[in-house]
PDB file of C-alpha atoms in Angstrom:
ATOM      1  CA  MET A   1       1.503   8.956   5.316  1.00 59.00           C
ATOM      2  CA  LEU A   2       2.498   5.323   5.403  1.00 74.00           C
ATOM      3  CA  THR A   3       0.399   2.502   6.779  1.00 80.00           C
ATOM      4  CA  ARG A   4       1.728   0.399   9.678  1.00 82.00           C
ATOM      5  CA  LYS A   5       2.729  -2.464   7.406  1.00 85.00           C
ATOM      6  CA  GLN A   6       4.399  -0.114   4.915  1.00 86.00           C
ATOM      7  CA  LEU A   7       6.413   1.500   7.683  1.00 87.00           C
ATOM      8  CA  ASP A   8       7.332  -1.874   9.155  1.00 88.00           C
ATOM      9  CA  LEU A   9       8.617  -3.097   5.831  1.00 90.00           C
ATOM     10  CA  LEU A  10      10.610   0.112   5.193  1.00 90.00           C
ATOM     11  CA  VAL A  11      12.272  -0.248   8.635  1.00 90.00           C
ATOM     12  CA  PHE A  12      13.058  -3.902   7.997  1.00 89.00           C
ATOM     13  CA  ILE A  13      14.647  -3.225   4.582  1.00 89.00           C
ATOM     14  CA  ASN A  14      16.602  -0.201   5.895  1.00 88.00           C
ATOM     15  CA  GLU A  15      17.998  -2.105   8.891  1.00 88.00           C
ATOM     16  CA  ARG A  16      18.961  -5.119   6.753  1.00 85.00           C
ATOM     17  CA  LEU A  17      20.758  -2.836   4.285  1.00 84.00           C
ATOM     18  CA  LYS A  18      22.668  -1.186   7.125  1.00 84.00           C
ATOM     19  CA  GLU A  19      23.610  -4.504   8.642  1.00 82.00           C
ATOM     20  CA  THR A  20      24.602  -6.511   5.548  1.00 80.00           C
ATOM     21  CA  GLY A  21      24.540  -4.151   2.560  1.00 79.00           C
ATOM     22  CA  VAL A  22      22.128  -6.587   0.891  1.00 81.00           C
ATOM     23  CA  PRO A  23      18.306  -6.145   0.834  1.00 83.00           C
ATOM     24  CA  PRO A  24      16.238  -9.036   2.305  1.00 85.00           C
ATOM     25  CA  SER A  25      14.618 -11.602   0.094  1.00 84.00           C
ATOM     26  CA  PHE A  26      10.857 -11.606  -0.428  1.00 83.00           C
ATOM     27  CA  ASP A  27      10.570 -14.761   1.687  1.00 83.00           C
ATOM     28  CA  GLU A  28      12.458 -13.004   4.504  1.00 86.00           C
ATOM     29  CA  MET A  29      10.187  -9.981   4.235  1.00 88.00           C
ATOM     30  CA  LYS A  30       7.093 -12.171   4.219  1.00 87.00           C
ATOM     31  CA  GLU A  31       8.226 -13.942   7.405  1.00 87.00           C
ATOM     32  CA  ALA A  32       9.270 -10.656   9.057  1.00 87.00           C
ATOM     33  CA  LEU A  33       5.847  -9.174   8.525  1.00 87.00           C
ATOM     34  CA  ASP A  34       3.980 -12.441   9.172  1.00 85.00           C
ATOM     35  CA  LEU A  35       2.175 -12.337   5.852  1.00 84.00           C
ATOM     36  CA  ALA A  36       0.501 -15.347   4.241  1.00 81.00           C
ATOM     37  CA  SER A  37       1.877 -14.778   0.730  1.00 79.00           C
ATOM     38  CA  LYS A  38       4.447 -12.792  -1.228  1.00 80.00           C
ATOM     39  CA  SER A  39       1.764 -10.907  -3.087  1.00 82.00           C
ATOM     40  CA  GLY A  40       1.193  -8.808   0.038  1.00 83.00           C
ATOM     41  CA  ILE A  41       4.916  -7.971   0.092  1.00 85.00           C
ATOM     42  CA  HIS A  42       4.818  -6.949  -3.557  1.00 84.00           C
ATOM     43  CA  ARG A  43       1.933  -4.495  -2.866  1.00 84.00           C
ATOM     44  CA  LEU A  44       3.816  -2.982   0.021  1.00 87.00           C
ATOM     45  CA  ILE A  45       7.048  -2.575  -1.980  1.00 86.00           C
ATOM     46  CA  THR A  46       5.140  -1.030  -4.815  1.00 84.00           C
ATOM     47  CA  ALA A  47       3.426   1.410  -2.440  1.00 83.00           C
ATOM     48  CA  LEU A  48       6.798   2.438  -0.882  1.00 86.00           C
ATOM     49  CA  GLU A  49       8.283   2.929  -4.328  1.00 83.00           C
ATOM     50  CA  GLU A  50       5.322   4.964  -5.508  1.00 81.00           C
ATOM     51  CA  ARG A  51       5.728   7.218  -2.465  1.00 82.00           C
ATOM     52  CA  GLY A  52       9.384   7.702  -3.141  1.00 85.00           C
ATOM     53  CA  PHE A  53      10.789   5.857  -0.121  1.00 87.00           C
ATOM     54  CA  ILE A  54      12.586   3.101  -1.972  1.00 88.00           C
ATOM     55  CA  ARG A  55      13.815   2.457  -5.547  1.00 84.00           C
ATOM     56  CA  ARG A  56      14.165  -0.908  -7.300  1.00 78.00           C
ATOM     57  CA  LEU A  57      17.191  -1.189  -9.516  1.00 71.00           C
ATOM     58  CA  PRO A  58      16.531  -2.649 -13.000  1.00 63.00           C
ATOM     59  CA  ASN A  59      18.049  -5.880 -14.210  1.00 51.00           C
ATOM     60  CA  ARG A  60      19.348  -6.870 -10.857  1.00 54.00           C
ATOM     61  CA  ALA A  61      17.663  -9.449  -8.668  1.00 54.00           C
ATOM     62  CA  ARG A  62      16.650  -8.314  -5.196  1.00 61.00           C
ATOM     63  CA  ALA A  63      18.301  -4.944  -5.808  1.00 74.00           C
ATOM     64  CA  MET A  64      16.722  -1.958  -4.049  1.00 82.00           C
ATOM     65  CA  GLU A  65      17.789   1.104  -2.052  1.00 85.00           C
ATOM     66  CA  VAL A  66      16.171   3.225   0.530  1.00 88.00           C
ATOM     67  CA  ILE A  67      15.891   6.774  -0.794  1.00 87.00           C
ATOM     68  CA  LYS A  68      14.414   8.438   2.280  1.00 86.00           C
ATOM     69  CA  LEU A  69      12.776   7.733   5.654  1.00 84.00           C
ATOM     70  CA  PRO A  70       9.741   9.244   7.232  1.00 79.00           C
ATOM     71  CA  ASP A  71      10.401  12.341   9.368  1.00 66.00           C
ATOM     72  CA  ALA A  72       9.555  10.394  12.510  1.00 56.00           C
ATOM     73  CA  MET A  73      12.435   7.996  11.812  1.00 57.00           C
ATOM     74  CA  MET A  74      15.045  10.630  11.270  1.00 53.00           C
ATOM     75  CA  PRO A  75      17.702  11.219  13.990  1.00 49.00           C
ATOM     76  CA  GLY A  76      16.381  13.348  16.868  1.00 50.00           C
ATOM     77  CA  ASN A  77      12.764  12.513  16.024  1.00 46.00           C
ATOM     78  CA  GLY A  78      12.314   9.397  18.100  1.00 45.00           C
ATOM     79  CA  ALA A  79      12.905   6.703  15.479  1.00 42.00           C
ATOM     80  CA  ARG A  80      10.997   3.456  15.819  1.00 43.00           C
ATOM     81  CA  GLN A  81      12.808   0.479  17.188  1.00 40.00           C
ATOM     82  CA  ALA A  82      10.865  -2.690  16.565  1.00 37.00           C
ATOM     83  CA  PHE A  83       8.208  -3.751  14.075  1.00 35.00           C
ATOM     84  CA  SER A  84       6.781  -6.652  12.150  1.00 30.00           C
ATOM     85  CA  PRO A  85       6.302  -6.030   8.340  1.00 31.00           C
ATOM     86  CA  SER A  86       4.894  -7.609   5.112  1.00 28.00           C
ATOM     87  CA  VAL A  87       5.482  -7.340   1.220  1.00 29.00           C
ATOM     88  CA  ILE A  88       5.292  -9.000  -2.241  1.00 27.00           C
ATOM     89  CA  GLU A  89       7.710  -9.773  -5.016  1.00 30.00           C
ATOM     90  CA  GLY A  90       7.519  -7.725  -8.192  1.00 32.00           C
ATOM     91  CA  SER A  91       9.318 -10.276 -10.342  1.00 32.00           C
ATOM     92  CA  LYS A  92       7.559  -9.732 -13.627  1.00 34.00           C
ATOM     93  CA  GLY A  93       9.584  -6.668 -14.535  1.00 34.00           C
ATOM     94  CA  LYS A  94       9.558  -3.089 -13.563  1.00 34.00           C
ATOM     95  CA  ALA A  95       7.236  -1.761 -10.933  1.00 35.00           C
ATOM     96  CA  PRO A  96       3.703  -1.122 -12.126  1.00 34.00           C
ATOM     97  CA  ALA A  97       3.154   2.206 -13.724  1.00 35.00           C
ATOM     98  CA  PRO A  98       0.590   3.285 -11.124  1.00 35.00           C
ATOM     99  CA  VAL A  99       2.376   6.219  -9.675  1.00 32.00           C
ATOM    100  CA  LYS A 100       5.844   7.517  -9.994  1.00 31.00           C
ATOM    101  CA  SER A 101       5.183  10.191  -7.357  1.00 31.00           C
ATOM    102  CA  SER A 102       5.787  11.104  -3.817  1.00 29.00           C
ATOM    103  CA  ALA A 103       3.336  10.726  -0.970  1.00 30.00           C
ATOM    104  CA  ALA A 104       2.730  14.428  -1.032  1.00 30.00           C
ATOM    105  CA  GLN A 105       1.233  14.218  -4.479  1.00 32.00           C
ATOM    106  CA  PHE A 106      -1.416  11.840  -3.166  1.00 33.00           C
ATOM    107  CA  ASN A 107      -2.209  13.747  -0.062  1.00 36.00           C
ATOM    108  CA  SER A 108      -4.885  16.069  -1.411  1.00 35.00           C
ATOM    109  CA  ALA A 109      -4.804  19.574  -0.013  1.00 36.00           C
ATOM    110  CA  ASP A 110      -7.801  21.848   0.401  1.00 37.00           C
ATOM    111  CA  ASN A 111      -7.761  25.300  -1.140  1.00 41.00           C
ATOM    112  CA  ASP A 112     -10.245  27.925  -2.106  1.00 47.00           C
ATOM    113  CA  ASP A 113     -11.387  25.975  -5.128  1.00 53.00           C
ATOM    114  CA  GLY A 114     -11.745  22.525  -3.566  1.00 71.00           C
ATOM    115  CA  VAL A 115      -9.449  19.479  -3.190  1.00 78.00           C
ATOM    116  CA  GLY A 116      -6.476  19.069  -5.485  1.00 84.00           C
ATOM    117  CA  ILE A 117      -6.338  15.597  -7.059  1.00 85.00           C
ATOM    118  CA  PRO A 118      -3.271  14.494  -9.045  1.00 85.00           C
ATOM    119  CA  MET A 119      -3.973  13.522 -12.664  1.00 82.00           C
ATOM    120  CA  MET A 120      -1.905  10.379 -13.308  1.00 79.00           C
ATOM    121  CA  GLY A 121      -2.422   9.694 -17.011  1.00 77.00           C
ATOM    122  CA  LYS A 122      -4.823   7.403 -18.876  1.00 79.00           C
ATOM    123  CA  ILE A 123      -6.633   4.175 -18.007  1.00 82.00           C
ATOM    124  CA  ALA A 124      -8.017   1.738 -20.514  1.00 72.00           C
ATOM    125  CA  ALA A 125     -11.768   0.987 -20.555  1.00 67.00           C
ATOM    126  CA  GLY A 126     -11.157  -1.498 -23.306  1.00 55.00           C
ATOM    127  CA  VAL A 127      -8.030  -3.529 -24.002  1.00 46.00           C
ATOM    128  CA  PRO A 128      -5.688  -3.017 -21.001  1.00 44.00           C
ATOM    129  CA  ILE A 129      -2.901  -0.576 -21.442  1.00 39.00           C
ATOM    130  CA  SER A 130      -0.119   0.635 -19.218  1.00 43.00           C
ATOM    131  CA  ALA A 131      -2.007   3.084 -17.023  1.00 43.00           C
ATOM    132  CA  ILE A 132      -1.071   5.214 -14.081  1.00 51.00           C
ATOM    133  CA  GLN A 133       2.168   6.899 -15.171  1.00 51.00           C
ATOM    134  CA  HIS A 134       3.136  10.110 -13.427  1.00 55.00           C
ATOM    135  CA  GLN A 135       1.366  13.237 -12.341  1.00 58.00           C
ATOM    136  CA  THR A 136       0.744  15.528 -15.242  1.00 61.00           C
ATOM    137  CA  ARG A 137      -1.411  18.136 -13.504  1.00 75.00           C
ATOM    138  CA  SER A 138      -3.943  18.510 -10.714  1.00 82.00           C
ATOM    139  CA  ILE A 139      -7.706  18.932 -10.918  1.00 84.00           C
ATOM    140  CA  GLN A 140      -9.905  20.510  -8.288  1.00 83.00           C
ATOM    141  CA  MET A 141     -12.829  18.540  -6.904  1.00 80.00           C
ATOM    142  CA  PRO A 142     -15.564  19.449  -4.290  1.00 78.00           C
ATOM    143  CA  PRO A 143     -14.527  18.046  -0.912  1.00 75.00           C
ATOM    144  CA  ASP A 144     -17.927  16.360  -0.337  1.00 72.00           C
ATOM    145  CA  MET A 145     -17.462  14.352  -3.559  1.00 71.00           C
ATOM    146  CA  ILE A 146     -14.074  12.986  -2.469  1.00 73.00           C
ATOM    147  CA  GLY A 147     -14.380  11.843   1.101  1.00 75.00           C
ATOM    148  CA  LYS A 148     -11.489  10.451   3.119  1.00 80.00           C
ATOM    149  CA  GLY A 149      -8.415   8.668   1.822  1.00 83.00           C
ATOM    150  CA  GLU A 150      -5.875   9.113  -0.959  1.00 86.00           C
ATOM    151  CA  HIS A 151      -7.153   9.840  -4.483  1.00 88.00           C
ATOM    152  CA  TYR A 152      -5.945  10.235  -8.011  1.00 87.00           C
ATOM    153  CA  ALA A 153      -7.573  10.905 -11.353  1.00 88.00           C
ATOM    154  CA  LEU A 154      -7.265   9.107 -14.712  1.00 89.00           C
ATOM    155  CA  GLU A 155      -8.515   9.855 -18.153  1.00 88.00           C
ATOM    156  CA  VAL A 156     -10.662   7.044 -19.597  1.00 89.00           C
ATOM    157  CA  GLU A 157      -9.633   5.649 -22.971  1.00 86.00           C
ATOM    158  CA  GLY A 158     -12.079   3.189 -24.623  1.00 87.00           C
ATOM    159  CA  ASP A 159     -15.732   2.196 -24.436  1.00 90.00           C
ATOM    160  CA  SER A 160     -15.889  -1.058 -22.470  1.00 90.00           C
ATOM    161  CA  MET A 161     -17.627   0.626 -19.515  1.00 92.00           C
ATOM    162  CA  ILE A 162     -20.251   2.642 -21.393  1.00 92.00           C
ATOM    163  CA  ASN A 163     -23.189   0.759 -19.862  1.00 92.00           C
ATOM    164  CA  ALA A 164     -21.927   1.837 -16.472  1.00 92.00           C
ATOM    165  CA  GLY A 165     -22.098   5.430 -17.634  1.00 92.00           C
ATOM    166  CA  ILE A 166     -18.332   5.772 -18.218  1.00 92.00           C
ATOM    167  CA  LEU A 167     -17.439   7.186 -21.624  1.00 92.00           C
ATOM    168  CA  ASP A 168     -14.246   7.611 -23.640  1.00 90.00           C
ATOM    169  CA  GLY A 169     -12.624  10.897 -22.537  1.00 90.00           C
ATOM    170  CA  ASP A 170     -14.263  10.974 -19.111  1.00 92.00           C
ATOM    171  CA  THR A 171     -12.094  11.562 -16.045  1.00 91.00           C
ATOM    172  CA  VAL A 172     -12.505   9.032 -13.229  1.00 92.00           C
ATOM    173  CA  ILE A 173     -11.686   9.781  -9.585  1.00 90.00           C
ATOM    174  CA  ILE A 174     -10.080   6.798  -7.886  1.00 90.00           C
ATOM    175  CA  ARG A 175      -9.661   6.187  -4.165  1.00 89.00           C
ATOM    176  CA  ARG A 176      -6.487   4.227  -3.557  1.00 88.00           C
ATOM    177  CA  THR A 177      -7.187   0.785  -2.068  1.00 89.00           C
ATOM    178  CA  ASP A 178      -5.941  -2.770  -2.603  1.00 88.00           C
ATOM    179  CA  VAL A 179      -9.224  -4.419  -1.780  1.00 90.00           C
ATOM    180  CA  ALA A 180     -12.606  -4.437  -3.585  1.00 91.00           C
ATOM    181  CA  ASN A 181     -16.112  -5.733  -3.009  1.00 91.00           C
ATOM    182  CA  MET A 182     -18.061  -7.691  -5.543  1.00 93.00           C
ATOM    183  CA  GLY A 183     -19.345  -5.366  -8.258  1.00 93.00           C
ATOM    184  CA  ASP A 184     -16.941  -2.442  -7.491  1.00 95.00           C
ATOM    185  CA  ILE A 185     -15.469  -0.669 -10.469  1.00 95.00           C
ATOM    186  CA  VAL A 186     -11.751  -0.720  -9.951  1.00 94.00           C
ATOM    187  CA  VAL A 187      -8.381   0.020 -11.446  1.00 91.00           C
ATOM    188  CA  ALA A 188      -6.948  -3.469 -11.813  1.00 90.00           C
ATOM    189  CA  LEU A 189      -3.304  -4.205 -12.509  1.00 86.00           C
ATOM    190  CA  VAL A 190      -2.786  -7.465 -14.427  1.00 86.00           C
ATOM    191  CA  ASP A 191       0.519  -9.402 -14.276  1.00 80.00           C
ATOM    192  CA  ASP A 192       2.237  -6.233 -12.976  1.00 74.00           C
ATOM    193  CA  GLU A 193       2.263  -4.890 -16.547  1.00 73.00           C
ATOM    194  CA  GLU A 194      -1.159  -3.630 -17.711  1.00 79.00           C
ATOM    195  CA  ALA A 195      -3.960  -1.734 -16.013  1.00 82.00           C
ATOM    196  CA  THR A 196      -7.611  -1.499 -16.857  1.00 88.00           C
ATOM    197  CA  LEU A 197     -10.889  -0.076 -15.510  1.00 91.00           C
ATOM    198  CA  LYS A 198     -13.344  -2.916 -14.957  1.00 94.00           C
ATOM    199  CA  ARG A 199     -15.999  -4.290 -12.635  1.00 94.00           C
ATOM    200  CA  PHE A 200     -14.558  -6.587 -10.017  1.00 95.00           C
ATOM    201  CA  ARG A 201     -16.021 -10.109  -9.575  1.00 93.00           C
ATOM    202  CA  ARG A 202     -14.949 -13.324  -8.018  1.00 90.00           C
ATOM    203  CA  LYS A 203     -15.442 -16.677  -9.799  1.00 83.00           C
ATOM    204  CA  GLY A 204     -14.546 -19.261  -7.213  1.00 85.00           C
ATOM    205  CA  ALA A 205     -10.835 -18.839  -6.466  1.00 87.00           C
ATOM    206  CA  SER A 206     -10.384 -16.691  -9.594  1.00 94.00           C
ATOM    207  CA  ILE A 207     -10.950 -12.996 -10.247  1.00 94.00           C
ATOM    208  CA  ALA A 208     -13.103 -11.772 -13.116  1.00 94.00           C
ATOM    209  CA  LEU A 209     -12.682  -8.326 -14.677  1.00 93.00           C
ATOM    210  CA  GLU A 210     -16.056  -7.648 -16.252  1.00 93.00           C
ATOM    211  CA  ALA A 211     -16.736  -5.017 -18.899  1.00 92.00           C
ATOM    212  CA  ALA A 212     -19.959  -3.009 -19.067  1.00 92.00           C
ATOM    213  CA  ASN A 213     -20.266  -3.374 -22.799  1.00 91.00           C
ATOM    214  CA  PRO A 214     -21.421  -6.678 -24.506  1.00 89.00           C
ATOM    215  CA  ALA A 215     -18.760  -6.189 -27.156  1.00 89.00           C
ATOM    216  CA  TYR A 216     -16.054  -7.092 -24.644  1.00 88.00           C
ATOM    217  CA  GLU A 217     -15.668 -10.483 -22.950  1.00 89.00           C
ATOM    218  CA  THR A 218     -15.145 -10.938 -19.212  1.00 91.00           C
ATOM    219  CA  ARG A 219     -11.519 -11.767 -18.492  1.00 91.00           C
ATOM    220  CA  ILE A 220     -10.756 -14.301 -15.742  1.00 93.00           C
ATOM    221  CA  PHE A 221      -7.454 -14.530 -13.963  1.00 92.00           C
ATOM    222  CA  GLY A 222      -5.865 -16.405 -11.085  1.00 92.00           C
ATOM    223  CA  PRO A 223      -5.900 -14.414  -7.846  1.00 87.00           C
ATOM    224  CA  ASP A 224      -2.148 -13.847  -7.884  1.00 89.00           C
ATOM    225  CA  ARG A 225      -2.236 -12.150 -11.317  1.00 89.00           C
ATOM    226  CA  VAL A 226      -4.550  -9.187 -10.368  1.00 91.00           C
ATOM    227  CA  GLN A 227      -3.861  -6.380  -7.978  1.00 88.00           C
ATOM    228  CA  VAL A 228      -6.542  -3.845  -7.133  1.00 91.00           C
ATOM    229  CA  GLN A 229      -5.031  -0.305  -7.364  1.00 87.00           C
ATOM    230  CA  GLY A 230      -8.103   1.694  -6.429  1.00 89.00           C
ATOM    231  CA  ARG A 231     -11.849   1.966  -6.526  1.00 92.00           C
ATOM    232  CA  LEU A 232     -14.001   4.380  -8.575  1.00 92.00           C
ATOM    233  CA  VAL A 233     -15.610   7.060  -6.417  1.00 90.00           C
ATOM    234  CA  GLY A 234     -16.379   9.848  -8.906  1.00 89.00           C
ATOM    235  CA  LEU A 235     -16.490  10.898 -12.536  1.00 89.00           C
ATOM    236  CA  VAL A 236     -15.938  14.180 -14.378  1.00 88.00           C
ATOM    237  CA  ARG A 237     -17.256  14.823 -17.906  1.00 85.00           C
ATOM    238  CA  ASN A 238     -16.606  17.805 -20.161  1.00 78.00           C
ATOM    239  CA  TYR A 239     -19.337  18.826 -22.604  1.00 72.00           C
TER     240      TYR A 239
END
């Protein structure tokens, strides 16, 4: 399932490629979707890539291709005509690790044991590391613990969140979102390269990623350097 903005951007990219053979620039995408900044475009592009709709080609500026379209846009299914999209530029290298999977992997399905949540690798509760990689397996969670939305699971590595009750080796359940409230524990992507599990704070115009362990300092970044990838909603611990 794509959001309205994600679908609008996918349509815009697809139509531009059909017309000119060249993908639109980030400025063109920003204007087409009436977004205030290119950071929003970057998040949309990343979401489309994570869901398997587009692919960015390495070592080539502005190079991307549309891999598939939603069923509703296929011939004979009443494809959409107009739209107005929004996206951000991922210019610091390859797309963030968070998710090399299709939308289906994030659409949890109920079964006799509960809700299947894709396990996407490890997340650092310490020094940031490359986190969400690809689905390795699924875990089953009680439906009443999950709630609505798309979810994924990550194994915690490190001890920076121990005072929040999150220990090395725990499995955290994350609801996908790109916004956070003050004090939320989030998966934060820094500079499109490293991901970490920290408490989200704002310090004026900057964003602070706060550990729950006095041995670790709070890290402060400009707002364009941090992307929220999800919010903590549950935790699993093996004894």
